Amino acid sequence: MAKVRDMFPGGNTAEGFYSYYDYIIEKDANRKIVIKGGPGVGKSSLMKKIGAEMLDRGYDIELHHCSSDNESLDGLVIPKLRVAFLDGTAPHVVDPVNPGAVDEIINLGNYWNFENMEKDKNDIIRCNKEVGRLFKRAYKYLAAAKYSYETIEDKNKEALEFGLSNVVCDTLIKEIFCGQDPSVIQGEQRHMFGSAYTPNGWIEYTESFLQDAERVYFLKGDIGTGKTTIMRKVYKRAIELGYFVEVYHTPLKPHKIESIYIPKLKVSLTSSNSYRTNNFKVIDLESFLVEDIVSKYQKEIEADRKIFEFLISTAISNISTAKKMHDIMEKYYIPNMDFEQVDKLRERLIQRILKYEK
């Protein structure tokens, strides 16, 4: 049976909108189709319908969800055909790398009724401006939340016995790779977000993209206990040994790691609570914390955590309000779209990409 894997290619972070779009599909793919057009023109619906048909035909697919609306898609990948469809509108602007040969642009705006839309020009501009303002406000709260996060991180780092953590990491690497020697050809890496701050709150897809993992190591530990450090060491070693590795990042600090997956070995390391009980092995990093230092900072950590949760909640509230404004803006576009033409386009696109099966 064909499978669906869900993930986020971009995220709302303390650094603003952060994109891992370059990793959605390899640069020498058979086809990368970038879809342009304003809100409500059917970009996500087009990708969903193509994905559903390819799934019915027995192809595995990847659904790349939008962090600003997790019910919409920013991308669709059919791995077997080495084909991807991408939303190329702001903030995730995608420029062709190999125009014509691999990359092409489709503009759904070609099916607009421009005369009718011009009547709503001022309302569209007003809504668009408000959406931008709300996201800017949300990113400021996320940036503030990062500092609360880091105050907790610093206290736990002070309490962490790094020597013990390093020993456990070294043992883990030996267990996973069985003493393999480095490869003359380095492995490849792919970066995505495993979760995101969305209008519907914090959403994660860890169980989806790790569905084929047979050994999942769960890293148990609070902020600052070294989870990212261990996962980074393991995935860097995997690269040295020639393996392809998927790296899934956290939504607040986009360089921190939430999960890694080595498909060839079907091995994963994750800090997702989805695997707190359903795992191959638990690596308890909290056991490396010096209790006296933790106790000294306990009240401060509790206070910092409340501030952090408030800031994240406020950021999500602004993202949610921005989504509502975006929905209003879509109402100006939808009645002025020729969706019959979009449906015809979908059929042509499906026939085109099926040729890559041969």
mmCIF file of C-alpha atoms in Angstrom:
data_model
loop_
_atom_site.group_PDB
_atom_site.id
_atom_site.type_symbol
_atom_site.label_atom_id
_atom_site.label_comp_id
_atom_site.label_asym_id
_atom_site.label_seq_id
_atom_site.Cartn_x
_atom_site.Cartn_y
_atom_site.Cartn_z
ATOM 1 C CA MET A 1 0.000 0.000 0.000
ATOM 2 C CA ALA A 2 1.267 3.463 -0.896
ATOM 3 C CA LYS A 3 2.366 5.670 2.005
ATOM 4 C CA VAL A 4 2.053 9.331 2.920
ATOM 5 C CA ARG A 5 4.760 11.164 4.859
ATOM 6 C CA ASP A 6 3.981 14.573 6.369
ATOM 7 C CA MET A 7 6.467 17.306 7.298
ATOM 8 C CA PHE A 8 7.069 21.069 7.233
ATOM 9 C CA PRO A 9 9.554 22.642 4.780
ATOM 10 C CA GLY A 10 9.378 26.050 6.477
ATOM 11 C CA GLY A 11 8.577 27.409 9.899
ATOM 12 C CA ASN A 12 7.552 30.427 11.945
ATOM 13 C CA THR A 13 10.618 30.880 14.136
ATOM 14 C CA ALA A 14 12.421 33.329 16.394
ATOM 15 C CA GLU A 15 14.341 34.322 13.239
ATOM 16 C CA GLY A 16 11.130 35.044 11.307
ATOM 17 C CA PHE A 17 9.996 32.727 8.543
ATOM 18 C CA TYR A 18 12.753 30.151 8.037
ATOM 19 C CA SER A 19 12.901 27.987 4.932
ATOM 20 C CA TYR A 20 14.386 24.569 4.218
ATOM 21 C CA TYR A 21 12.795 24.626 0.763
ATOM 22 C CA ASP A 22 16.100 23.848 -0.927
ATOM 23 C CA TYR A 23 15.935 20.352 0.575
ATOM 24 C CA ILE A 24 12.432 19.438 -0.611
ATOM 25 C CA ILE A 25 13.831 17.594 -3.629
ATOM 26 C CA GLU A 26 17.282 17.067 -5.129
ATOM 27 C CA LYS A 27 18.516 19.711 -7.572
ATOM 28 C CA ASP A 28 18.847 17.176 -10.412
ATOM 29 C CA ALA A 29 15.265 15.932 -9.984
ATOM 30 C CA ASN A 30 13.228 15.027 -13.054
ATOM 31 C CA ARG A 31 10.873 17.951 -12.570
ATOM 32 C CA LYS A 32 10.275 20.758 -10.077
ATOM 33 C CA ILE A 33 7.088 22.666 -10.796
ATOM 34 C CA VAL A 34 6.789 26.010 -9.000
ATOM 35 C CA ILE A 35 3.215 27.255 -8.668
ATOM 36 C CA LYS A 36 2.632 31.007 -8.456
ATOM 37 C CA GLY A 37 -0.540 32.947 -7.747
ATOM 38 C CA GLY A 38 -2.252 34.849 -4.930
ATOM 39 C CA PRO A 39 -4.323 33.489 -2.038
ATOM 40 C CA GLY A 40 -7.353 31.407 -2.952
ATOM 41 C CA VAL A 41 -6.221 30.551 -6.475
ATOM 42 C CA GLY A 42 -6.061 26.839 -5.673
ATOM 43 C CA LYS A 43 -2.322 26.125 -5.316
ATOM 44 C CA SER A 44 -2.764 23.852 -2.298
ATOM 45 C CA SER A 45 -5.916 22.221 -3.700
ATOM 46 C CA LEU A 46 -4.109 21.500 -6.960
ATOM 47 C CA MET A 47 -1.276 19.762 -5.094
ATOM 48 C CA LYS A 48 -3.679 17.851 -2.833
ATOM 49 C CA LYS A 49 -5.661 16.518 -5.813
ATOM 50 C CA ILE A 50 -2.543 15.488 -7.701
ATOM 51 C CA GLY A 51 -1.220 13.830 -4.535
ATOM 52 C CA ALA A 52 -4.471 11.928 -3.989
ATOM 53 C CA GLU A 53 -4.454 10.624 -7.555
ATOM 54 C CA MET A 54 -0.813 9.553 -7.373
ATOM 55 C CA LEU A 55 -1.552 7.790 -4.087
ATOM 56 C CA ASP A 56 -4.443 5.946 -5.740
ATOM 57 C CA ARG A 57 -2.045 4.905 -8.488
ATOM 58 C CA GLY A 58 0.230 3.321 -5.877
ATOM 59 C CA TYR A 59 2.897 6.018 -5.521
ATOM 60 C CA ASP A 60 4.271 7.037 -2.137
ATOM 61 C CA ILE A 61 3.965 10.779 -1.616
ATOM 62 C CA GLU A 62 5.266 13.466 0.717
ATOM 63 C CA LEU A 63 2.973 16.258 1.849
ATOM 64 C CA HIS A 64 4.876 19.386 2.808
ATOM 65 C CA HIS A 65 2.553 21.406 5.001
ATOM 66 C CA CYS A 66 2.376 25.170 5.395
ATOM 67 C CA SER A 67 3.331 26.423 8.864
ATOM 68 C CA SER A 68 0.998 29.402 8.428
ATOM 69 C CA ASP A 69 -1.898 27.021 7.695
ATOM 70 C CA ASN A 70 -1.080 23.368 8.368
ATOM 71 C CA GLU A 71 -4.215 22.290 6.503
ATOM 72 C CA SER A 72 -2.695 23.719 3.319
ATOM 73 C CA LEU A 73 0.325 22.481 1.378
ATOM 74 C CA ASP A 74 3.539 24.250 0.499
ATOM 75 C CA GLY A 75 4.739 21.275 -1.488
ATOM 76 C CA LEU A 76 4.085 17.800 -2.864
ATOM 77 C CA VAL A 77 6.797 15.258 -3.688
ATOM 78 C CA ILE A 78 6.448 11.972 -5.582
ATOM 79 C CA PRO A 79 9.818 10.348 -4.706
ATOM 80 C CA LYS A 80 9.666 7.476 -7.203
ATOM 81 C CA LEU A 81 9.126 9.872 -10.102
ATOM 82 C CA ARG A 82 11.552 12.415 -8.623
ATOM 83 C CA VAL A 83 8.963 15.143 -9.140
ATOM 84 C CA ALA A 84 7.994 17.999 -6.827
ATOM 85 C CA PHE A 85 5.328 20.698 -6.848
ATOM 86 C CA LEU A 86 6.091 23.810 -4.798
ATOM 87 C CA ASP A 87 4.178 26.896 -3.725
ATOM 88 C CA GLY A 88 6.414 29.681 -4.997
ATOM 89 C CA THR A 89 4.659 32.672 -3.414
ATOM 90 C CA ALA A 90 5.943 34.795 -0.523
ATOM 91 C CA PRO A 91 7.290 34.185 2.035
ATOM 92 C CA HIS A 92 8.635 30.948 0.525
ATOM 93 C CA VAL A 93 9.876 32.392 -2.748
ATOM 94 C CA VAL A 94 11.401 29.724 -4.982
ATOM 95 C CA ASP A 95 13.634 30.644 -7.910
ATOM 96 C CA PRO A 96 14.388 28.141 -10.681
ATOM 97 C CA VAL A 97 17.872 26.619 -10.360
ATOM 98 C CA ASN A 98 17.838 24.788 -13.683
ATOM 99 C CA PRO A 99 15.121 26.624 -15.662
ATOM 100 C CA GLY A 100 13.409 24.529 -18.282
ATOM 101 C CA ALA A 101 15.651 21.506 -17.791
ATOM 102 C CA VAL A 102 14.284 20.767 -14.310
ATOM 103 C CA ASP A 103 12.424 23.804 -12.998
ATOM 104 C CA GLU A 104 9.366 25.435 -14.450
ATOM 105 C CA ILE A 105 6.881 28.041 -13.253
ATOM 106 C CA ILE A 106 3.109 27.803 -13.542
ATOM 107 C CA ASN A 107 1.131 30.959 -12.771
ATOM 108 C CA LEU A 108 -2.449 30.286 -11.686
ATOM 109 C CA GLY A 109 -2.943 34.045 -11.834
ATOM 110 C CA ASN A 110 -3.403 33.536 -15.568
ATOM 111 C CA TYR A 111 -6.917 32.321 -14.723
ATOM 112 C CA TRP A 112 -7.976 35.466 -12.828
ATOM 113 C CA ASN A 113 -10.720 37.861 -13.787
ATOM 114 C CA PHE A 114 -8.581 40.980 -13.434
ATOM 115 C CA GLU A 115 -11.368 43.474 -14.040
ATOM 116 C CA ASN A 116 -13.439 42.220 -11.104
ATOM 117 C CA MET A 117 -10.411 42.006 -8.830
ATOM 118 C CA GLU A 118 -9.467 45.610 -9.431
ATOM 119 C CA LYS A 119 -12.752 46.616 -7.819
ATOM 120 C CA ASP A 120 -11.520 45.119 -4.528
ATOM 121 C CA LYS A 121 -8.021 46.548 -4.816
ATOM 122 C CA ASN A 122 -8.105 48.653 -1.640
ATOM 123 C CA ASP A 123 -9.585 45.872 0.508
ATOM 124 C CA ILE A 124 -7.014 43.375 -0.759
ATOM 125 C CA ILE A 125 -4.153 45.763 -0.004
ATOM 126 C CA ARG A 126 -5.560 46.462 3.469
ATOM 127 C CA CYS A 127 -5.901 42.746 4.313
ATOM 128 C CA ASN A 128 -2.458 41.936 2.965
ATOM 129 C CA LYS A 129 -0.896 44.707 5.029
ATOM 130 C CA GLU A 130 -2.638 43.478 8.186
ATOM 131 C CA VAL A 131 -1.471 39.900 7.607
ATOM 132 C CA GLY A 132 2.114 41.165 7.322
ATOM 133 C CA ARG A 133 1.762 43.233 10.498
ATOM 134 C CA LEU A 134 0.426 40.290 12.500
ATOM 135 C CA PHE A 135 3.217 37.969 11.400
ATOM 136 C CA LYS A 136 5.790 40.616 12.240
ATOM 137 C CA ARG A 137 4.258 40.861 15.717
ATOM 138 C CA ALA A 138 4.217 37.065 16.091
ATOM 139 C CA TYR A 139 7.909 36.855 15.195
ATOM 140 C CA LYS A 140 8.756 39.435 17.853
ATOM 141 C CA TYR A 141 7.045 37.289 20.487
ATOM 142 C CA LEU A 142 8.866 34.195 19.214
ATOM 143 C CA ALA A 143 12.157 36.104 19.416
ATOM 144 C CA ALA A 144 11.339 37.041 23.010
ATOM 145 C CA ALA A 145 10.410 33.423 23.752
ATOM 146 C CA LYS A 146 13.835 32.353 22.504
ATOM 147 C CA TYR A 147 15.493 34.359 25.300
ATOM 148 C CA SER A 148 13.271 32.710 27.934
ATOM 149 C CA TYR A 149 14.149 29.352 26.371
ATOM 150 C CA GLU A 150 17.842 30.155 26.559
ATOM 151 C CA THR A 151 17.695 31.174 30.226
ATOM 152 C CA ILE A 152 16.361 27.683 31.014
ATOM 153 C CA GLU A 153 18.924 26.184 28.663
ATOM 154 C CA ASP A 154 21.820 27.941 30.398
ATOM 155 C CA LYS A 155 20.785 26.717 33.848
ATOM 156 C CA ASN A 156 20.439 23.101 32.739
ATOM 157 C CA LYS A 157 23.750 23.270 30.861
ATOM 158 C CA GLU A 158 25.416 24.379 34.077
ATOM 159 C CA ALA A 159 23.927 21.338 35.826
ATOM 160 C CA LEU A 160 24.795 18.855 33.065
ATOM 161 C CA GLU A 161 27.753 16.498 33.456
ATOM 162 C CA PHE A 162 28.995 16.677 29.871
ATOM 163 C CA GLY A 163 31.596 13.956 30.393
ATOM 164 C CA LEU A 164 28.915 11.344 31.041
ATOM 165 C CA SER A 165 26.864 12.643 28.129
ATOM 166 C CA ASN A 166 29.866 12.290 25.802
ATOM 167 C CA VAL A 167 30.443 8.709 26.915
ATOM 168 C CA VAL A 168 26.820 7.801 26.242
ATOM 169 C CA CYS A 169 26.980 9.470 22.820
ATOM 170 C CA ASP A 170 30.154 7.564 21.893
ATOM 171 C CA THR A 171 28.565 4.270 22.990
ATOM 172 C CA LEU A 172 25.438 5.098 20.998
ATOM 173 C CA ILE A 173 27.453 5.786 17.833
ATOM 174 C CA LYS A 174 29.255 2.443 18.183
ATOM 175 C CA GLU A 175 25.935 0.658 18.720
ATOM 176 C CA ILE A 176 24.248 2.207 15.699
ATOM 177 C CA PHE A 177 27.147 1.948 13.232
ATOM 178 C CA CYS A 178 28.902 -1.183 14.573
ATOM 179 C CA GLY A 179 32.398 0.248 14.198
ATOM 180 C CA GLN A 180 32.121 1.047 10.479
ATOM 181 C CA ASP A 181 34.998 2.940 8.839
ATOM 182 C CA PRO A 182 34.389 6.271 7.097
ATOM 183 C CA SER A 183 33.323 6.135 3.456
ATOM 184 C CA VAL A 184 35.380 7.647 0.621
ATOM 185 C CA ILE A 185 32.112 9.248 -0.544
ATOM 186 C CA GLN A 186 30.310 11.406 2.004
ATOM 187 C CA GLY A 187 26.622 10.872 2.579
ATOM 188 C CA GLU A 188 23.891 13.378 1.798
ATOM 189 C CA GLN A 189 21.649 15.277 4.205
ATOM 190 C CA ARG A 190 18.171 16.700 4.031
ATOM 191 C CA HIS A 191 16.764 19.287 6.428
ATOM 192 C CA MET A 192 13.099 19.847 7.299
ATOM 193 C CA PHE A 193 10.990 20.895 10.270
ATOM 194 C CA GLY A 194 9.391 18.116 12.289
ATOM 195 C CA SER A 195 6.900 20.487 13.905
ATOM 196 C CA ALA A 196 5.652 24.058 13.588
ATOM 197 C CA TYR A 197 3.814 26.882 15.297
ATOM 198 C CA THR A 198 0.622 27.151 13.254
ATOM 199 C CA PRO A 199 -2.786 28.875 13.531
ATOM 200 C CA ASN A 200 -3.957 25.623 15.154
ATOM 201 C CA GLY A 201 -1.193 25.689 17.743
ATOM 202 C CA TRP A 202 1.944 23.573 17.835
ATOM 203 C CA ILE A 203 1.647 20.722 15.323
ATOM 204 C CA GLU A 204 4.109 17.866 14.804
ATOM 205 C CA TYR A 205 4.350 15.062 12.241
ATOM 206 C CA THR A 206 7.084 12.928 13.815
ATOM 207 C CA GLU A 207 5.134 9.673 13.737
ATOM 208 C CA SER A 208 4.397 10.232 10.049
ATOM 209 C CA PHE A 209 7.933 10.805 8.770
ATOM 210 C CA LEU A 210 9.370 8.121 11.099
ATOM 211 C CA GLN A 211 6.750 5.498 10.199
ATOM 212 C CA ASP A 212 9.347 3.177 8.627
ATOM 213 C CA ALA A 213 11.873 3.445 11.454
ATOM 214 C CA GLU A 214 12.474 0.102 13.169
ATOM 215 C CA ARG A 215 14.761 1.370 15.936
ATOM 216 C CA VAL A 216 13.802 4.683 17.537
ATOM 217 C CA TYR A 217 16.033 6.007 20.294
ATOM 218 C CA PHE A 218 14.108 8.435 22.505
ATOM 219 C CA LEU A 219 16.230 11.213 24.012
ATOM 220 C CA LYS A 220 14.663 12.124 27.335
ATOM 221 C CA GLY A 221 15.640 15.493 28.729
ATOM 222 C CA ASP A 222 14.663 19.077 29.450
ATOM 223 C CA ILE A 223 15.863 22.119 27.507
ATOM 224 C CA GLY A 224 19.658 22.299 27.545
ATOM 225 C CA THR A 225 20.386 18.670 28.421
ATOM 226 C CA GLY A 226 22.257 17.989 25.173
ATOM 227 C CA LYS A 227 19.663 16.360 22.912
ATOM 228 C CA THR A 228 20.633 18.391 19.842
ATOM 229 C CA THR A 229 24.349 17.871 20.557
ATOM 230 C CA ILE A 230 23.972 14.088 20.552
ATOM 231 C CA MET A 231 21.770 14.024 17.447
ATOM 232 C CA ARG A 232 24.187 16.303 15.602
ATOM 233 C CA LYS A 233 27.146 14.067 16.456
ATOM 234 C CA VAL A 234 25.271 10.960 15.317
ATOM 235 C CA TYR A 235 24.100 12.442 12.021
ATOM 236 C CA LYS A 236 27.553 13.900 11.271
ATOM 237 C CA ARG A 237 29.029 10.440 11.825
ATOM 238 C CA ALA A 238 26.399 8.942 9.529
ATOM 239 C CA ILE A 239 27.406 11.431 6.809
ATOM 240 C CA GLU A 240 31.065 10.424 7.233
ATOM 241 C CA LEU A 241 30.050 6.801 6.764
ATOM 242 C CA GLY A 242 28.262 7.578 3.515
ATOM 243 C CA TYR A 243 24.649 7.434 4.708
ATOM 244 C CA PHE A 244 21.801 9.682 3.637
ATOM 245 C CA VAL A 245 20.317 11.378 6.712
ATOM 246 C CA GLU A 246 17.086 13.299 7.260
ATOM 247 C CA VAL A 247 17.392 16.024 9.909
ATOM 248 C CA TYR A 248 14.229 17.527 11.410
ATOM 249 C CA HIS A 249 14.498 20.826 13.239
ATOM 250 C CA THR A 250 12.619 22.572 16.051
ATOM 251 C CA PRO A 251 10.278 25.459 15.206
ATOM 252 C CA LEU A 252 11.573 28.058 17.676
ATOM 253 C CA LYS A 253 15.316 27.800 16.993
ATOM 254 C CA PRO A 254 15.609 26.451 13.447
ATOM 255 C CA HIS A 255 19.157 25.169 13.883
ATOM 256 C CA LYS A 256 18.293 22.956 16.842
ATOM 257 C CA ILE A 257 17.358 19.364 16.063
ATOM 258 C CA GLU A 258 14.191 17.516 17.010
ATOM 259 C CA SER A 259 14.753 14.203 15.181
ATOM 260 C CA ILE A 260 17.152 12.489 12.807
ATOM 261 C CA TYR A 261 16.430 9.509 10.569
ATOM 262 C CA ILE A 262 18.834 7.229 8.685
ATOM 263 C CA PRO A 263 16.572 5.476 6.139
ATOM 264 C CA LYS A 264 19.048 2.769 5.069
ATOM 265 C CA LEU A 265 19.487 1.608 8.669
ATOM 266 C CA LYS A 266 15.872 2.424 9.604
ATOM 267 C CA VAL A 267 17.269 4.066 12.726
ATOM 268 C CA SER A 268 16.059 7.283 14.304
ATOM 269 C CA LEU A 269 16.894 9.485 17.254
ATOM 270 C CA THR A 270 14.160 11.819 18.481
ATOM 271 C CA SER A 271 13.169 14.030 21.385
ATOM 272 C CA SER A 272 9.482 13.852 20.401
ATOM 273 C CA ASN A 273 7.225 12.753 23.245
ATOM 274 C CA SER A 274 5.361 10.630 20.700
ATOM 275 C CA TYR A 275 8.104 8.066 21.336
ATOM 276 C CA ARG A 276 8.367 8.450 25.109
ATOM 277 C CA THR A 277 7.011 4.910 25.540
ATOM 278 C CA ASN A 278 6.914 3.523 21.998
ATOM 279 C CA ASN A 279 10.665 3.296 21.362
ATOM 280 C CA PHE A 280 13.612 0.937 20.922
ATOM 281 C CA LYS A 281 15.608 2.493 23.729
ATOM 282 C CA VAL A 282 15.487 5.530 26.065
ATOM 283 C CA ILE A 283 18.557 7.730 26.496
ATOM 284 C CA ASP A 284 17.879 9.502 29.794
ATOM 285 C CA LEU A 285 19.876 12.740 29.706
ATOM 286 C CA GLU A 286 18.174 14.041 32.839
ATOM 287 C CA SER A 287 20.124 11.447 34.799
ATOM 288 C CA PHE A 288 23.276 13.453 33.993
ATOM 289 C CA LEU A 289 22.014 16.574 35.770
ATOM 290 C CA VAL A 290 23.594 17.499 39.121
ATOM 291 C CA GLU A 291 20.631 17.604 41.470
ATOM 292 C CA ASP A 292 22.012 20.340 43.753
ATOM 293 C CA ILE A 293 22.382 22.762 40.838
ATOM 294 C CA VAL A 294 18.929 21.880 39.463
ATOM 295 C CA SER A 295 17.382 22.490 42.902
ATOM 296 C CA LYS A 296 19.153 25.851 43.185
ATOM 297 C CA TYR A 297 17.510 27.085 39.977
ATOM 298 C CA GLN A 298 14.185 25.268 40.230
ATOM 299 C CA LYS A 299 12.029 28.315 41.027
ATOM 300 C CA GLU A 300 13.737 30.413 38.365
ATOM 301 C CA ILE A 301 13.256 27.683 35.752
ATOM 302 C CA GLU A 302 9.559 27.408 36.655
ATOM 303 C CA ALA A 303 9.150 31.184 36.295
ATOM 304 C CA ASP A 304 11.054 31.216 33.008
ATOM 305 C CA ARG A 305 8.913 28.386 31.677
ATOM 306 C CA LYS A 306 5.693 30.294 32.426
ATOM 307 C CA ILE A 307 7.031 33.349 30.592
ATOM 308 C CA PHE A 308 8.088 31.131 27.691
ATOM 309 C CA GLU A 309 4.660 29.488 27.440
ATOM 310 C CA PHE A 310 2.912 32.895 27.545
ATOM 311 C CA LEU A 311 5.102 34.283 24.757
ATOM 312 C CA ILE A 312 4.609 31.218 22.554
ATOM 313 C CA SER A 313 0.852 31.320 23.163
ATOM 314 C CA THR A 314 0.708 35.001 22.218
ATOM 315 C CA ALA A 315 2.747 34.386 19.056
ATOM 316 C CA ILE A 316 0.394 31.573 18.024
ATOM 317 C CA SER A 317 -2.599 33.832 18.703
ATOM 318 C CA ASN A 318 -1.186 36.394 16.267
ATOM 319 C CA ILE A 319 -0.513 33.697 13.655
ATOM 320 C CA SER A 320 -4.096 32.508 14.087
ATOM 321 C CA THR A 321 -5.464 36.036 13.613
ATOM 322 C CA ALA A 322 -3.284 36.448 10.528
ATOM 323 C CA LYS A 323 -4.800 33.248 9.125
ATOM 324 C CA LYS A 324 -8.310 34.680 9.612
ATOM 325 C CA MET A 325 -7.310 37.835 7.737
ATOM 326 C CA HIS A 326 -5.768 35.697 5.008
ATOM 327 C CA ASP A 327 -9.070 33.806 4.719
ATOM 328 C CA ILE A 328 -10.882 37.118 4.213
ATOM 329 C CA MET A 329 -8.417 38.033 1.486
ATOM 330 C CA GLU A 330 -9.019 34.677 -0.253
ATOM 331 C CA LYS A 331 -12.707 35.604 -0.598
ATOM 332 C CA TYR A 332 -11.729 38.350 -3.009
ATOM 333 C CA TYR A 333 -9.777 35.919 -5.195
ATOM 334 C CA ILE A 334 -11.892 32.740 -5.215
ATOM 335 C CA PRO A 335 -14.953 34.137 -7.091
ATOM 336 C CA ASN A 336 -12.613 35.551 -9.727
ATOM 337 C CA MET A 337 -10.842 32.274 -10.548
ATOM 338 C CA ASP A 338 -11.595 29.986 -13.496
ATOM 339 C CA PHE A 339 -11.243 26.686 -11.657
ATOM 340 C CA GLU A 340 -12.329 24.693 -14.698
ATOM 341 C CA GLN A 341 -9.077 25.713 -16.312
ATOM 342 C CA VAL A 342 -7.174 24.701 -13.168
ATOM 343 C CA ASP A 343 -8.794 21.237 -13.331
ATOM 344 C CA LYS A 344 -7.741 20.877 -16.965
ATOM 345 C CA LEU A 345 -4.240 21.935 -15.976
ATOM 346 C CA ARG A 346 -4.184 19.263 -13.261
ATOM 347 C CA GLU A 347 -4.986 16.518 -15.782
ATOM 348 C CA ARG A 348 -2.239 17.729 -18.105
ATOM 349 C CA LEU A 349 0.290 17.842 -15.270
ATOM 350 C CA ILE A 350 -0.526 14.291 -14.151
ATOM 351 C CA GLN A 351 -0.039 12.942 -17.656
ATOM 352 C CA ARG A 352 3.233 14.813 -17.964
ATOM 353 C CA ILE A 353 4.787 13.548 -14.744
ATOM 354 C CA LEU A 354 3.678 9.948 -15.361
ATOM 355 C CA LYS A 355 6.149 9.782 -18.248
ATOM 356 C CA TYR A 356 8.970 9.700 -15.672
ATOM 357 C CA GLU A 357 7.839 6.206 -14.690
ATOM 358 C CA LYS A 358 9.341 4.939 -17.956
#
